[in-house]
mmCIF file of C-alpha atoms in Angstrom:
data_model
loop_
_atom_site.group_PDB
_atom_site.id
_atom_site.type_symbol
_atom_site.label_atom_id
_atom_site.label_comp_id
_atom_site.label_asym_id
_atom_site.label_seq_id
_atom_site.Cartn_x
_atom_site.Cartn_y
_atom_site.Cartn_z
ATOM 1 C CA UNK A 1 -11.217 -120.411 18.145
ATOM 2 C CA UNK A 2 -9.010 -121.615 15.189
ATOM 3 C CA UNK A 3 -12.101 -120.604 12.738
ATOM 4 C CA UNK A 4 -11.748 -116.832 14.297
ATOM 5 C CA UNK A 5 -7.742 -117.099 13.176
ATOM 6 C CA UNK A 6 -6.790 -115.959 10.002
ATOM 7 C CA UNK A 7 -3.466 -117.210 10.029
ATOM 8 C CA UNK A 8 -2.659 -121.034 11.185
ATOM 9 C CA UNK A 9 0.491 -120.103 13.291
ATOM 10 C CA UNK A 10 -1.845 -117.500 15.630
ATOM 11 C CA UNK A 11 -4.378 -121.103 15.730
ATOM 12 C CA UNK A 12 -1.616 -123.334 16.524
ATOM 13 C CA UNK A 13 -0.269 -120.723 19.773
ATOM 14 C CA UNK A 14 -3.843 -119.932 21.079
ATOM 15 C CA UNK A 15 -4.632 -123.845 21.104
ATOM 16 C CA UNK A 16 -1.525 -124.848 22.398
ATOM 17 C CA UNK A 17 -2.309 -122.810 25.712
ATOM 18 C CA UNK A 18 -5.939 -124.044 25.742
ATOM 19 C CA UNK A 19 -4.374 -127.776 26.060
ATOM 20 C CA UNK A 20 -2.830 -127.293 29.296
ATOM 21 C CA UNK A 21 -5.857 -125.563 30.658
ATOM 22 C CA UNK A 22 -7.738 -127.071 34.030
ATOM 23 C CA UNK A 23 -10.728 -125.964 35.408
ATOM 24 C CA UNK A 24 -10.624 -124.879 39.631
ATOM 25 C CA UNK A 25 -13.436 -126.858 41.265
ATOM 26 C CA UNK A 26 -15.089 -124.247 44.269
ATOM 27 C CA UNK A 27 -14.051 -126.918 47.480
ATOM 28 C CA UNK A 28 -17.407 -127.948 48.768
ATOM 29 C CA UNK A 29 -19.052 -129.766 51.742
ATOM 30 C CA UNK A 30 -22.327 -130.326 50.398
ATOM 31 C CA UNK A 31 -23.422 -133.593 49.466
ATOM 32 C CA UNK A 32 -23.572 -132.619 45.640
ATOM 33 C CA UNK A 33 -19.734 -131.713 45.955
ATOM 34 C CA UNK A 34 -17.940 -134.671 44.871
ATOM 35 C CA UNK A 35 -20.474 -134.655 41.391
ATOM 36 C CA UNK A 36 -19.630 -131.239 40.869
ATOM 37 C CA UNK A 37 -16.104 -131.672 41.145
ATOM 38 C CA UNK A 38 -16.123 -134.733 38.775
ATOM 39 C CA UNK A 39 -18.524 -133.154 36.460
ATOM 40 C CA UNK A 40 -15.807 -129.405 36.392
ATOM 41 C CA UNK A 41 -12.550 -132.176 35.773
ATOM 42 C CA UNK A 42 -14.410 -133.700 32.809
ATOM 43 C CA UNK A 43 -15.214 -130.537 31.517
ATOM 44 C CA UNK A 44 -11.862 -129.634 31.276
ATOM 45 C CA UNK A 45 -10.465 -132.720 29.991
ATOM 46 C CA UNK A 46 -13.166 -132.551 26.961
ATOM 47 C CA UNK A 47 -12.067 -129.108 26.367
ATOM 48 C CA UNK A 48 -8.303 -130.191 25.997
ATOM 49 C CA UNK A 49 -9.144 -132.804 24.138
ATOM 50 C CA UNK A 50 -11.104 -130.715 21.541
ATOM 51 C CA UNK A 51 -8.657 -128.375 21.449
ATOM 52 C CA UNK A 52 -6.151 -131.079 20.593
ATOM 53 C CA UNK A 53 -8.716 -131.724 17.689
ATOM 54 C CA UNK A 54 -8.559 -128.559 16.495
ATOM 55 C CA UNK A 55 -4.616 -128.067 16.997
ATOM 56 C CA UNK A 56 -4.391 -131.118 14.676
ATOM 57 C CA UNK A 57 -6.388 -129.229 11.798
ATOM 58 C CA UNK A 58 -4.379 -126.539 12.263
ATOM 59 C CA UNK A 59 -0.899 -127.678 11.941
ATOM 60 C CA UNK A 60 -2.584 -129.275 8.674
ATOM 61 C CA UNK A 61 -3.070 -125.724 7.778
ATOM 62 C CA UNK A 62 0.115 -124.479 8.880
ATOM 63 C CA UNK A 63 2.923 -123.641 6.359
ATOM 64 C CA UNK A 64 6.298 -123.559 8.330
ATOM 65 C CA UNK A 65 8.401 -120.921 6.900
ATOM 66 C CA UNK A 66 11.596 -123.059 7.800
ATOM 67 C CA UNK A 67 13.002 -126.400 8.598
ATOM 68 C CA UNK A 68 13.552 -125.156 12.148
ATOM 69 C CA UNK A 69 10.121 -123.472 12.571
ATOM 70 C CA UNK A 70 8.542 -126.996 11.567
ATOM 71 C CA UNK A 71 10.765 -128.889 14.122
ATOM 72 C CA UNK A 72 9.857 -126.115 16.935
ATOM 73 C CA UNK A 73 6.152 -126.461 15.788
ATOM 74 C CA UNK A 74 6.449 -130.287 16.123
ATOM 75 C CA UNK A 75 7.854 -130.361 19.988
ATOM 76 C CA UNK A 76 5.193 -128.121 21.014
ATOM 77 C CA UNK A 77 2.072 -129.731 19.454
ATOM 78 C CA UNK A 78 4.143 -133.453 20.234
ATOM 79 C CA UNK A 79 4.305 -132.386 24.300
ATOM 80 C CA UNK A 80 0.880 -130.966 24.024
ATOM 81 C CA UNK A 81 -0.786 -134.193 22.727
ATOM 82 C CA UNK A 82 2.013 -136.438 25.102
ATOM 83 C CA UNK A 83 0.531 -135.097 27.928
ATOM 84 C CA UNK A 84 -3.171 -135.619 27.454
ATOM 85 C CA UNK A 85 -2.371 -139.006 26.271
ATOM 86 C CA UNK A 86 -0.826 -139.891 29.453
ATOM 87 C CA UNK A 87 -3.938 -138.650 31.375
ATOM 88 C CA UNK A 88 -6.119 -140.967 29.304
ATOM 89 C CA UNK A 89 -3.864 -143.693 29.911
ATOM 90 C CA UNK A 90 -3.893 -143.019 33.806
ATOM 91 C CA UNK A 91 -7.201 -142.607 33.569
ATOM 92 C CA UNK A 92 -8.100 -146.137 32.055
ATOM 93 C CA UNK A 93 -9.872 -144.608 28.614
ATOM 94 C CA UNK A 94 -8.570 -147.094 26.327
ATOM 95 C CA UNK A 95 -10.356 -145.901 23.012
ATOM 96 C CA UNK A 96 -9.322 -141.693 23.943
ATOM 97 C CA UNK A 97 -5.418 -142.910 24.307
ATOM 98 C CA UNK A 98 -5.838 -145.139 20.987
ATOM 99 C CA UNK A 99 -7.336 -142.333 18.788
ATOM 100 C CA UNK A 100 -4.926 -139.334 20.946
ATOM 101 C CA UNK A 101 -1.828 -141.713 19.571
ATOM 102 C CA UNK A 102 -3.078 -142.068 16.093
ATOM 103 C CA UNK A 103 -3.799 -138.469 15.801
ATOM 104 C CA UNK A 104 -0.019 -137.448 17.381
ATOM 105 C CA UNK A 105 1.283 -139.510 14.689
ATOM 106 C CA UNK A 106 -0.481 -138.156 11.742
ATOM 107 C CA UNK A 107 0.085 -134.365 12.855
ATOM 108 C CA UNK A 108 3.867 -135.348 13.413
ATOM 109 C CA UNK A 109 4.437 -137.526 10.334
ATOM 110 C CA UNK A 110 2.585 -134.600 8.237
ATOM 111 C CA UNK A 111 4.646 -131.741 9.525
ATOM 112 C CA UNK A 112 8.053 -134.022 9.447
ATOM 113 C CA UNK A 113 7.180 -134.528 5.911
ATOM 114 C CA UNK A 114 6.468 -131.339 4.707
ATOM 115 C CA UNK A 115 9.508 -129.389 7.305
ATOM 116 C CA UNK A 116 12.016 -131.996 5.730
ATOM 117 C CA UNK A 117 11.108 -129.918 2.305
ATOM 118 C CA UNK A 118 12.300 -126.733 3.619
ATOM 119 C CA UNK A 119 15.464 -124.877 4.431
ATOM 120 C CA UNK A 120 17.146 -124.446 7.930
ATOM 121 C CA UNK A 121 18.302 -121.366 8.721
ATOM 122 C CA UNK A 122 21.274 -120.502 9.625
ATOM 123 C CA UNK A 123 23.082 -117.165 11.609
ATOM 124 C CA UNK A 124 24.483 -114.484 9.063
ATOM 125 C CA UNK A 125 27.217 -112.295 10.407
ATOM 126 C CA UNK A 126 28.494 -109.299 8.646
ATOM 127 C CA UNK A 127 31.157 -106.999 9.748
ATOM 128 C CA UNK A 128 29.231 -103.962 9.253
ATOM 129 C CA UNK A 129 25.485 -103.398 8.772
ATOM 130 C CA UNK A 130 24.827 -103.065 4.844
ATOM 131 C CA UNK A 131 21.940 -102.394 2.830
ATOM 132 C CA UNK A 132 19.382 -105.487 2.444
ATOM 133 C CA UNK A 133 19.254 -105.648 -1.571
ATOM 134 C CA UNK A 134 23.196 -106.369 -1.758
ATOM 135 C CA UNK A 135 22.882 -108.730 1.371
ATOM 136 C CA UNK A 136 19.966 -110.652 -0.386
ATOM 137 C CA UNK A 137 21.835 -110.840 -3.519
ATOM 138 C CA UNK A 138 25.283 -112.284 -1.975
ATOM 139 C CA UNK A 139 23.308 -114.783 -0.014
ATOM 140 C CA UNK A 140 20.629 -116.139 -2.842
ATOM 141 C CA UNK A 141 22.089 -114.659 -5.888
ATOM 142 C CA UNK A 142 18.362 -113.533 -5.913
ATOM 143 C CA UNK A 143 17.449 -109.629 -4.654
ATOM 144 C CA UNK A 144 14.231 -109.984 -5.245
ATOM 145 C CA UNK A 145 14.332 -112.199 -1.842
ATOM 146 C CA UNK A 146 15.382 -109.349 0.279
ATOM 147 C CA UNK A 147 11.345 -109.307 1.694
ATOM 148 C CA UNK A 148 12.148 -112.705 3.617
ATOM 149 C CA UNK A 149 15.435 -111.089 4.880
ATOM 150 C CA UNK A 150 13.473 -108.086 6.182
ATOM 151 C CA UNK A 151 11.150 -109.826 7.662
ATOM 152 C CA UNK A 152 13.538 -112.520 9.571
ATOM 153 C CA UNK A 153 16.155 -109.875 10.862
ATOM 154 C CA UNK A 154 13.722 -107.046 11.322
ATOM 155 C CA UNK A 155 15.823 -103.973 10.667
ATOM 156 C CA UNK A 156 15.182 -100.810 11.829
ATOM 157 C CA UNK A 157 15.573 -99.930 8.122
ATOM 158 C CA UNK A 158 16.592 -102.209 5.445
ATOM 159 C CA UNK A 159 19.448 -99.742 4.161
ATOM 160 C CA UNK A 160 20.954 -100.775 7.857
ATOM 161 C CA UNK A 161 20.947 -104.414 8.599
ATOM 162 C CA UNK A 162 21.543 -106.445 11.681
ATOM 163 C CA UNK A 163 25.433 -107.647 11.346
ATOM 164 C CA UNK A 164 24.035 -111.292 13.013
ATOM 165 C CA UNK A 165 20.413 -112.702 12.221
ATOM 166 C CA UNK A 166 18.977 -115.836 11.435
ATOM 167 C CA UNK A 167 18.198 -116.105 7.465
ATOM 168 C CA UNK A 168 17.421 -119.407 5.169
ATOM 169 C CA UNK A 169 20.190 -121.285 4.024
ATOM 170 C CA UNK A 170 19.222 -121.360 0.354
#
């Protein structure tokens, strides 16, 4: 699934829904029953736990576009991998629980490291709506960054801006 992504954030939200998924065994009487219903449970949990893989490769891919977007990435890949490794661990599978902790830690020491590089946005009020060029320029002292701006307040035209949206602090 991440291979058919082209861009890491779309990987990282499909995944993150395929950890939490659980296969319905069909409730059955028959004698195979109790096999089946072990052999659908370990399906799923192999399927989390690939897709756990693959989440891991791509938050390595994964540029965050703001110190915020890296911490909101981090919670949500940190609870997806906290839960699994708790079902390992009450499940008894030593070596899955080791190597699901080690992993946790590398994807949330890499994106720590590379959000801690960025900058947090902050909430830009204006009194009026005005044009994005002017905006970008009293913010940055750069116009040329008015793109960003556009694409973080998402004005129904960039001559008329949001008076409050969310914007990088430098």
């Amino acid at each position: 699934m991440r291979a058919a992504c082209a861009d890491p954030a779309d990987a990282i939200r499909l995944l993150l829904s395929l950890t939490t998924w659980t296969p319905t065994a069909q409730p059955s009487t028959a004698p195979v029953g109790a096999a089946i219903a072990t052999l659908v449970s370990a399906m799923g949990q192999t399927l989390r736990r690939c897709a756990l893989v693959s989440l891991a490769n791509a938050c390595a891919e994964y540029e965050p576009s703001s110190y915020d977007d890296a911490l909101t990435v981090r919670a949500q890949v940190a609870q997806a991998f906290d839960t699994e490794i708790l079902a390992a661990a009450d499940a008894y599978q030593d070596a899955t629980y080791q190597a699901l902790r080690a992993l946790r830690t590398a994807v949330i020491i890499d994106i720590t490291t590379r959000g801690a590089q960025l900058a947090a946005l902050v909430t830009v009020t204006t009194p009026a709506p005005d044009s994005v060029l002017p905006m970008a320029y009293r913010l940055y002292g750069d116009a040329t960054r008015a793109d960003d701006l556009i694409g973080r307040a998402d004005p129904v035209h960039p001559s008329f801006m949001p008076t409050s949206f969310e914007a990088l602090q430098s």
